[in-house]
Amino acid sequence: MQQKEFLNLVMPFKDKLFRLAKRLLVSREEAEDATQEILLKLWSKNEAMSQYKSVEAFAMTMTKNFCLDRLKSKQAGNLKLVHSNYKDENTSLQKQLEIEDSVSWVERIMDELPEQQKLVLQLRDIEDYDFDEISDMLSMKPTAVRVTLSRARKAVREKLMQKHSYGIG
């Protein structure tokens, strides 16, 4: 595969790789490094790309595994889960602050979820993958993905309801 073909293949989902890495790693720089590392690994496997049913799913799985390995490494003692805020320039300052506060609460709640629930929630609700793709990426049965997603959503919903009902807690 030539470089141009490779770029045409991987560039459409490069941002998804970055967002998943950003979800799993603490900083933008770590996520950029991870994304670059995955792209290099994909390039080294470019002759075998035709064997994969979905190069995107394969790349997402590689990203997940790379980031989890990175989190487990000794040099990654200070990494934790984060998510970037997406800003809309057309919203009022008050609305912007409310949105940022809500996103911040969801991020904190997601930080407390078990690792598998975090990943399934990220892949389904943020990256918009279907259940079969997620089950392939995470080596889970589709029904297990649905149950995990349901539990993650329920936990987030309950914590948000608790925060809104009882104030900050």
PDB file of N, CA, C and O in Angstrom, residues 78-138:
ATOM      1  N   ASN A  78       1.069   9.224  36.945  1.00  0.00           N
ATOM      2  CA  ASN A  78       0.255  10.428  37.106  1.00  0.00           C
ATOM      3  C   ASN A  78      -0.871  10.540  36.089  1.00  0.00           C
ATOM      4  O   ASN A  78      -1.561  11.550  36.040  1.00  0.00           O
ATOM      5  N   LEU A  79      -1.106   9.491  35.269  1.00  0.00           N
ATOM      6  CA  LEU A  79      -2.161   9.577  34.263  1.00  0.00           C
ATOM      7  C   LEU A  79      -3.510   9.207  34.857  1.00  0.00           C
ATOM      8  O   LEU A  79      -3.608   8.384  35.742  1.00  0.00           O
ATOM      9  N   LYS A  80      -4.564   9.833  34.359  1.00  0.00           N
ATOM     10  CA  LYS A  80      -5.922   9.480  34.741  1.00  0.00           C
ATOM     11  C   LYS A  80      -6.849   9.789  33.592  1.00  0.00           C
ATOM     12  O   LYS A  80      -6.437  10.359  32.591  1.00  0.00           O
ATOM     13  N   LEU A  81      -8.114   9.420  33.715  1.00  0.00           N
ATOM     14  CA  LEU A  81      -9.071   9.629  32.639  1.00  0.00           C
ATOM     15  C   LEU A  81      -9.549  11.073  32.582  1.00  0.00           C
ATOM     16  O   LEU A  81      -9.898  11.653  33.604  1.00  0.00           O
ATOM     17  N   VAL A  82      -9.581  11.648  31.402  1.00  0.00           N
ATOM     18  CA  VAL A  82     -10.109  12.996  31.207  1.00  0.00           C
ATOM     19  C   VAL A  82     -10.841  13.049  29.869  1.00  0.00           C
ATOM     20  O   VAL A  82     -10.681  12.174  29.037  1.00  0.00           O
ATOM     21  N   HIS A  83     -11.599  14.098  29.685  1.00  0.00           N
ATOM     22  CA  HIS A  83     -12.284  14.295  28.416  1.00  0.00           C
ATOM     23  C   HIS A  83     -12.302  15.786  28.121  1.00  0.00           C
ATOM     24  O   HIS A  83     -12.554  16.598  28.990  1.00  0.00           O
ATOM     25  N   SER A  84     -12.034  16.150  26.887  1.00  0.00           N
ATOM     26  CA  SER A  84     -11.988  17.565  26.537  1.00  0.00           C
ATOM     27  C   SER A  84     -13.394  18.113  26.330  1.00  0.00           C
ATOM     28  O   SER A  84     -14.300  17.399  25.933  1.00  0.00           O
ATOM     29  N   ASN A  85     -13.547  19.383  26.614  1.00  0.00           N
ATOM     30  CA  ASN A  85     -14.835  20.052  26.400  1.00  0.00           C
ATOM     31  C   ASN A  85     -14.870  20.599  24.987  1.00  0.00           C
ATOM     32  O   ASN A  85     -13.897  21.152  24.507  1.00  0.00           O
ATOM     33  N   TYR A  86     -16.003  20.438  24.339  1.00  0.00           N
ATOM     34  CA  TYR A  86     -16.173  20.993  23.007  1.00  0.00           C
ATOM     35  C   TYR A  86     -16.987  22.277  23.150  1.00  0.00           C
ATOM     36  O   TYR A  86     -18.062  22.273  23.712  1.00  0.00           O
ATOM     37  N   LYS A  87     -16.452  23.359  22.643  1.00  0.00           N
ATOM     38  CA  LYS A  87     -17.073  24.670  22.846  1.00  0.00           C
ATOM     39  C   LYS A  87     -17.831  25.107  21.596  1.00  0.00           C
ATOM     40  O   LYS A  87     -17.374  24.910  20.490  1.00  0.00           O
ATOM     41  N   ASP A  88     -18.956  25.742  21.819  1.00  0.00           N
ATOM     42  CA  ASP A  88     -19.746  26.319  20.748  1.00  0.00           C
ATOM     43  C   ASP A  88     -19.726  27.826  20.963  1.00  0.00           C
ATOM     44  O   ASP A  88     -20.170  28.320  21.991  1.00  0.00           O
ATOM     45  N   GLU A  89     -19.206  28.556  19.992  1.00  0.00           N
ATOM     46  CA  GLU A  89     -19.020  30.004  20.137  1.00  0.00           C
ATOM     47  C   GLU A  89     -20.347  30.769  20.186  1.00  0.00           C
ATOM     48  O   GLU A  89     -20.380  31.926  20.564  1.00  0.00           O
ATOM     49  N   ASN A  90     -21.458  30.146  19.793  1.00  0.00           N
ATOM     50  CA  ASN A  90     -22.733  30.844  19.711  1.00  0.00           C
ATOM     51  C   ASN A  90     -23.536  30.811  21.010  1.00  0.00           C
ATOM     52  O   ASN A  90     -24.612  31.376  21.068  1.00  0.00           O
ATOM     53  N   THR A  91     -23.057  30.155  22.039  1.00  0.00           N
ATOM     54  CA  THR A  91     -23.826  30.075  23.274  1.00  0.00           C
ATOM     55  C   THR A  91     -23.441  31.215  24.216  1.00  0.00           C
ATOM     56  O   THR A  91     -22.324  31.710  24.193  1.00  0.00           O
ATOM     57  N   SER A  92     -24.392  31.594  25.068  1.00  0.00           N
ATOM     58  CA  SER A  92     -24.131  32.663  26.018  1.00  0.00           C
ATOM     59  C   SER A  92     -23.142  32.182  27.072  1.00  0.00           C
ATOM     60  O   SER A  92     -22.950  30.987  27.274  1.00  0.00           O
ATOM     61  N   LEU A  93     -22.534  33.127  27.769  1.00  0.00           N
ATOM     62  CA  LEU A  93     -21.557  32.786  28.799  1.00  0.00           C
ATOM     63  C   LEU A  93     -22.203  31.949  29.896  1.00  0.00           C
ATOM     64  O   LEU A  93     -21.640  30.951  30.342  1.00  0.00           O
ATOM     65  N   GLN A  94     -23.417  32.326  30.321  1.00  0.00           N
ATOM     66  CA  GLN A  94     -24.120  31.576  31.367  1.00  0.00           C
ATOM     67  C   GLN A  94     -24.371  30.134  30.921  1.00  0.00           C
ATOM     68  O   GLN A  94     -24.117  29.192  31.648  1.00  0.00           O
ATOM     69  N   LYS A  95     -24.876  29.972  29.701  1.00  0.00           N
ATOM     70  CA  LYS A  95     -25.150  28.646  29.163  1.00  0.00           C
ATOM     71  C   LYS A  95     -23.848  27.860  29.036  1.00  0.00           C
ATOM     72  O   LYS A  95     -23.798  26.664  29.353  1.00  0.00           O
ATOM     73  N   GLN A  96     -22.789  28.528  28.591  1.00  0.00           N
ATOM     74  CA  GLN A  96     -21.480  27.887  28.449  1.00  0.00           C
ATOM     75  C   GLN A  96     -20.998  27.361  29.806  1.00  0.00           C
ATOM     76  O   GLN A  96     -20.508  26.239  29.905  1.00  0.00           O
ATOM     77  N   LEU A  97     -21.155  28.175  30.848  1.00  0.00           N
ATOM     78  CA  LEU A  97     -20.733  27.754  32.186  1.00  0.00           C
ATOM     79  C   LEU A  97     -21.557  26.574  32.684  1.00  0.00           C
ATOM     80  O   LEU A  97     -21.024  25.648  33.301  1.00  0.00           O
ATOM     81  N   GLU A  98     -22.866  26.593  32.417  1.00  0.00           N
ATOM     82  CA  GLU A  98     -23.726  25.480  32.810  1.00  0.00           C
ATOM     83  C   GLU A  98     -23.317  24.193  32.096  1.00  0.00           C
ATOM     84  O   GLU A  98     -23.256  23.130  32.707  1.00  0.00           O
ATOM     85  N   ILE A  99     -23.041  24.307  30.801  1.00  0.00           N
ATOM     86  CA  ILE A  99     -22.621  23.140  30.020  1.00  0.00           C
ATOM     87  C   ILE A  99     -21.294  22.606  30.549  1.00  0.00           C
ATOM     88  O   ILE A  99     -21.132  21.397  30.752  1.00  0.00           O
ATOM     89  N   GLU A 100     -20.334  23.507  30.779  1.00  0.00           N
ATOM     90  CA  GLU A 100     -19.032  23.085  31.293  1.00  0.00           C
ATOM     91  C   GLU A 100     -19.170  22.417  32.658  1.00  0.00           C
ATOM     92  O   GLU A 100     -18.492  21.428  32.946  1.00  0.00           O
ATOM     93  N   ASP A 101     -20.065  22.939  33.497  1.00  0.00           N
ATOM     94  CA  ASP A 101     -20.288  22.344  34.810  1.00  0.00           C
ATOM     95  C   ASP A 101     -20.872  20.936  34.661  1.00  0.00           C
ATOM     96  O   ASP A 101     -20.435  20.002  35.332  1.00  0.00           O
ATOM     97  N   SER A 102     -21.854  20.791  33.773  1.00  0.00           N
ATOM     98  CA  SER A 102     -22.457  19.477  33.547  1.00  0.00           C
ATOM     99  C   SER A 102     -21.443  18.497  32.982  1.00  0.00           C
ATOM    100  O   SER A 102     -21.361  17.350  33.426  1.00  0.00           O
ATOM    101  N   VAL A 103     -20.658  18.932  31.997  1.00  0.00           N
ATOM    102  CA  VAL A 103     -19.632  18.067  31.416  1.00  0.00           C
ATOM    103  C   VAL A 103     -18.617  17.676  32.482  1.00  0.00           C
ATOM    104  O   VAL A 103     -18.198  16.520  32.576  1.00  0.00           O
ATOM    105  N   SER A 104     -18.257  18.630  33.311  1.00  0.00           N
ATOM    106  CA  SER A 104     -17.311  18.362  34.389  1.00  0.00           C
ATOM    107  C   SER A 104     -17.850  17.306  35.346  1.00  0.00           C
ATOM    108  O   SER A 104     -17.120  16.406  35.778  1.00  0.00           O
ATOM    109  N   TRP A 105     -19.133  17.405  35.688  1.00  0.00           N
ATOM    110  CA  TRP A 105     -19.745  16.406  36.575  1.00  0.00           C
ATOM    111  C   TRP A 105     -19.781  15.039  35.913  1.00  0.00           C
ATOM    112  O   TRP A 105     -19.496  14.022  36.552  1.00  0.00           O
ATOM    113  N   VAL A 106     -20.137  14.994  34.641  1.00  0.00           N
ATOM    114  CA  VAL A 106     -20.167  13.712  33.931  1.00  0.00           C
ATOM    115  C   VAL A 106     -18.757  13.112  33.880  1.00  0.00           C
ATOM    116  O   VAL A 106     -18.576  11.911  34.087  1.00  0.00           O
ATOM    117  N   GLU A 107     -17.750  13.954  33.636  1.00  0.00           N
ATOM    118  CA  GLU A 107     -16.362  13.472  33.622  1.00  0.00           C
ATOM    119  C   GLU A 107     -15.988  12.867  34.969  1.00  0.00           C
ATOM    120  O   GLU A 107     -15.392  11.792  35.025  1.00  0.00           O
ATOM    121  N   ARG A 108     -16.325  13.562  36.057  1.00  0.00           N
ATOM    122  CA  ARG A 108     -16.000  13.052  37.396  1.00  0.00           C
ATOM    123  C   ARG A 108     -16.716  11.733  37.669  1.00  0.00           C
ATOM    124  O   ARG A 108     -16.138  10.814  38.251  1.00  0.00           O
ATOM    125  N   ILE A 109     -17.968  11.662  37.258  1.00  0.00           N
ATOM    126  CA  ILE A 109     -18.729  10.427  37.459  1.00  0.00           C
ATOM    127  C   ILE A 109     -18.123   9.303  36.627  1.00  0.00           C
ATOM    128  O   ILE A 109     -17.951   8.179  37.114  1.00  0.00           O
ATOM    129  N   MET A 110     -17.777   9.602  35.375  1.00  0.00           N
ATOM    130  CA  MET A 110     -17.164   8.578  34.523  1.00  0.00           C
ATOM    131  C   MET A 110     -15.826   8.109  35.100  1.00  0.00           C
ATOM    132  O   MET A 110     -15.472   6.941  34.967  1.00  0.00           O
ATOM    133  N   ASP A 111     -15.089   9.016  35.741  1.00  0.00           N
ATOM    134  CA  ASP A 111     -13.814   8.641  36.367  1.00  0.00           C
ATOM    135  C   ASP A 111     -14.006   7.552  37.414  1.00  0.00           C
ATOM    136  O   ASP A 111     -13.106   6.750  37.655  1.00  0.00           O
ATOM    137  N   GLU A 112     -15.175   7.536  38.038  1.00  0.00           N
ATOM    138  CA  GLU A 112     -15.443   6.577  39.110  1.00  0.00           C
ATOM    139  C   GLU A 112     -15.972   5.240  38.588  1.00  0.00           C
ATOM    140  O   GLU A 112     -16.045   4.281  39.343  1.00  0.00           O
ATOM    141  N   LEU A 113     -16.326   5.180  37.304  1.00  0.00           N
ATOM    142  CA  LEU A 113     -16.858   3.932  36.742  1.00  0.00           C
ATOM    143  C   LEU A 113     -15.742   2.903  36.586  1.00  0.00           C
ATOM    144  O   LEU A 113     -14.578   3.259  36.400  1.00  0.00           O
ATOM    145  N   PRO A 114     -16.104   1.618  36.616  1.00  0.00           N
ATOM    146  CA  PRO A 114     -15.120   0.582  36.295  1.00  0.00           C
ATOM    147  C   PRO A 114     -14.583   0.786  34.865  1.00  0.00           C
ATOM    148  O   PRO A 114     -15.291   1.308  34.001  1.00  0.00           O
ATOM    149  N   GLU A 115     -13.367   0.343  34.638  1.00  0.00           N
ATOM    150  CA  GLU A 115     -12.674   0.572  33.356  1.00  0.00           C
ATOM    151  C   GLU A 115     -13.504   0.149  32.145  1.00  0.00           C
ATOM    152  O   GLU A 115     -13.614   0.886  31.176  1.00  0.00           O
ATOM    153  N   GLN A 116     -14.101  -1.025  32.206  1.00  0.00           N
ATOM    154  CA  GLN A 116     -14.863  -1.530  31.071  1.00  0.00           C
ATOM    155  C   GLN A 116     -16.083  -0.651  30.787  1.00  0.00           C
ATOM    156  O   GLN A 116     -16.411  -0.379  29.635  1.00  0.00           O
ATOM    157  N   GLN A 117     -16.751  -0.174  31.834  1.00  0.00           N
ATOM    158  CA  GLN A 117     -17.903   0.708  31.635  1.00  0.00           C
ATOM    159  C   GLN A 117     -17.464   2.028  31.006  1.00  0.00           C
ATOM    160  O   GLN A 117     -18.147   2.559  30.122  1.00  0.00           O
ATOM    161  N   LYS A 118     -16.323   2.563  31.428  1.00  0.00           N
ATOM    162  CA  LYS A 118     -15.801   3.798  30.826  1.00  0.00           C
ATOM    163  C   LYS A 118     -15.591   3.618  29.333  1.00  0.00           C
ATOM    164  O   LYS A 118     -15.990   4.473  28.528  1.00  0.00           O
ATOM    165  N   LEU A 119     -14.927   2.514  28.976  1.00  0.00           N
ATOM    166  CA  LEU A 119     -14.623   2.262  27.566  1.00  0.00           C
ATOM    167  C   LEU A 119     -15.885   2.090  26.738  1.00  0.00           C
ATOM    168  O   LEU A 119     -16.015   2.682  25.665  1.00  0.00           O
ATOM    169  N   VAL A 120     -16.822   1.294  27.221  1.00  0.00           N
ATOM    170  CA  VAL A 120     -18.058   1.053  26.463  1.00  0.00           C
ATOM    171  C   VAL A 120     -18.837   2.358  26.302  1.00  0.00           C
ATOM    172  O   VAL A 120     -19.315   2.673  25.210  1.00  0.00           O
ATOM    173  N   LEU A 121     -18.938   3.146  27.360  1.00  0.00           N
ATOM    174  CA  LEU A 121     -19.641   4.430  27.297  1.00  0.00           C
ATOM    175  C   LEU A 121     -18.970   5.369  26.287  1.00  0.00           C
ATOM    176  O   LEU A 121     -19.645   6.010  25.480  1.00  0.00           O
ATOM    177  N   GLN A 122     -17.648   5.445  26.326  1.00  0.00           N
ATOM    178  CA  GLN A 122     -16.891   6.280  25.388  1.00  0.00           C
ATOM    179  C   GLN A 122     -17.134   5.823  23.947  1.00  0.00           C
ATOM    180  O   GLN A 122     -17.446   6.632  23.077  1.00  0.00           O
ATOM    181  N   LEU A 123     -16.975   4.535  23.705  1.00  0.00           N
ATOM    182  CA  LEU A 123     -17.086   4.030  22.336  1.00  0.00           C
ATOM    183  C   LEU A 123     -18.505   4.141  21.784  1.00  0.00           C
ATOM    184  O   LEU A 123     -18.697   4.460  20.611  1.00  0.00           O
ATOM    185  N   ARG A 124     -19.508   3.916  22.611  1.00  0.00           N
ATOM    186  CA  ARG A 124     -20.891   3.939  22.130  1.00  0.00           C
ATOM    187  C   ARG A 124     -21.459   5.356  22.071  1.00  0.00           C
ATOM    188  O   ARG A 124     -21.959   5.803  21.045  1.00  0.00           O
ATOM    189  N   ASP A 125     -21.399   6.075  23.184  1.00  0.00           N
ATOM    190  CA  ASP A 125     -22.091   7.363  23.263  1.00  0.00           C
ATOM    191  C   ASP A 125     -21.276   8.542  22.738  1.00  0.00           C
ATOM    192  O   ASP A 125     -21.849   9.547  22.331  1.00  0.00           O
ATOM    193  N   ILE A 126     -19.971   8.429  22.757  1.00  0.00           N
ATOM    194  CA  ILE A 126     -19.158   9.546  22.278  1.00  0.00           C
ATOM    195  C   ILE A 126     -18.644   9.278  20.873  1.00  0.00           C
ATOM    196  O   ILE A 126     -18.737  10.125  19.998  1.00  0.00           O
ATOM    197  N   GLU A 127     -18.110   8.075  20.646  1.00  0.00           N
ATOM    198  CA  GLU A 127     -17.563   7.744  19.326  1.00  0.00           C
ATOM    199  C   GLU A 127     -18.606   7.158  18.380  1.00  0.00           C
ATOM    200  O   GLU A 127     -18.350   7.015  17.196  1.00  0.00           O
ATOM    201  N   ASP A 128     -19.768   6.775  18.908  1.00  0.00           N
ATOM    202  CA  ASP A 128     -20.905   6.318  18.106  1.00  0.00           C
ATOM    203  C   ASP A 128     -20.652   5.012  17.344  1.00  0.00           C
ATOM    204  O   ASP A 128     -21.117   4.837  16.227  1.00  0.00           O
ATOM    205  N   TYR A 129     -19.905   4.085  17.950  1.00  0.00           N
ATOM    206  CA  TYR A 129     -19.731   2.769  17.353  1.00  0.00           C
ATOM    207  C   TYR A 129     -20.953   1.917  17.664  1.00  0.00           C
ATOM    208  O   TYR A 129     -21.608   2.108  18.687  1.00  0.00           O
ATOM    209  N   ASP A 130     -21.247   0.948  16.775  1.00  0.00           N
ATOM    210  CA  ASP A 130     -22.373   0.060  17.063  1.00  0.00           C
ATOM    211  C   ASP A 130     -21.912  -1.071  17.979  1.00  0.00           C
ATOM    212  O   ASP A 130     -20.730  -1.259  18.229  1.00  0.00           O
ATOM    213  N   PHE A 131     -22.864  -1.828  18.485  1.00  0.00           N
ATOM    214  CA  PHE A 131     -22.579  -2.846  19.491  1.00  0.00           C
ATOM    215  C   PHE A 131     -21.640  -3.935  18.972  1.00  0.00           C
ATOM    216  O   PHE A 131     -20.774  -4.408  19.710  1.00  0.00           O
ATOM    217  N   ASP A 132     -21.811  -4.326  17.715  1.00  0.00           N
ATOM    218  CA  ASP A 132     -20.941  -5.371  17.159  1.00  0.00           C
ATOM    219  C   ASP A 132     -19.497  -4.892  17.074  1.00  0.00           C
ATOM    220  O   ASP A 132     -18.570  -5.650  17.371  1.00  0.00           O
ATOM    221  N   GLU A 133     -19.303  -3.642  16.648  1.00  0.00           N
ATOM    222  CA  GLU A 133     -17.939  -3.102  16.576  1.00  0.00           C
ATOM    223  C   GLU A 133     -17.306  -3.040  17.971  1.00  0.00           C
ATOM    224  O   GLU A 133     -16.143  -3.404  18.143  1.00  0.00           O
ATOM    225  N   ILE A 134     -18.083  -2.589  18.948  1.00  0.00           N
ATOM    226  CA  ILE A 134     -17.562  -2.501  20.311  1.00  0.00           C
ATOM    227  C   ILE A 134     -17.244  -3.892  20.843  1.00  0.00           C
ATOM    228  O   ILE A 134     -16.197  -4.097  21.467  1.00  0.00           O
ATOM    229  N   SER A 135     -18.111  -4.847  20.568  1.00  0.00           N
ATOM    230  CA  SER A 135     -17.859  -6.207  21.061  1.00  0.00           C
ATOM    231  C   SER A 135     -16.583  -6.772  20.442  1.00  0.00           C
ATOM    232  O   SER A 135     -15.824  -7.462  21.122  1.00  0.00           O
ATOM    233  N   ASP A 136     -16.316  -6.458  19.173  1.00  0.00           N
ATOM    234  CA  ASP A 136     -15.069  -6.896  18.540  1.00  0.00           C
ATOM    235  C   ASP A 136     -13.863  -6.214  19.173  1.00  0.00           C
ATOM    236  O   ASP A 136     -12.858  -6.856  19.472  1.00  0.00           O
ATOM    237  N   MET A 137     -13.966  -4.905  19.369  1.00  0.00           N
ATOM    238  CA  MET A 137     -12.841  -4.140  19.926  1.00  0.00           C
ATOM    239  C   MET A 137     -12.482  -4.581  21.335  1.00  0.00           C
ATOM    240  O   MET A 137     -11.312  -4.635  21.696  1.00  0.00           O
ATOM    241  N   LEU A 138     -13.507  -4.864  22.135  1.00  0.00           N
ATOM    242  CA  LEU A 138     -13.269  -5.173  23.544  1.00  0.00           C
ATOM    243  C   LEU A 138     -13.321  -6.673  23.841  1.00  0.00           C
ATOM    244  O   LEU A 138     -13.236  -7.082  25.002  1.00  0.00           O
TER     245      LEU A 138
END
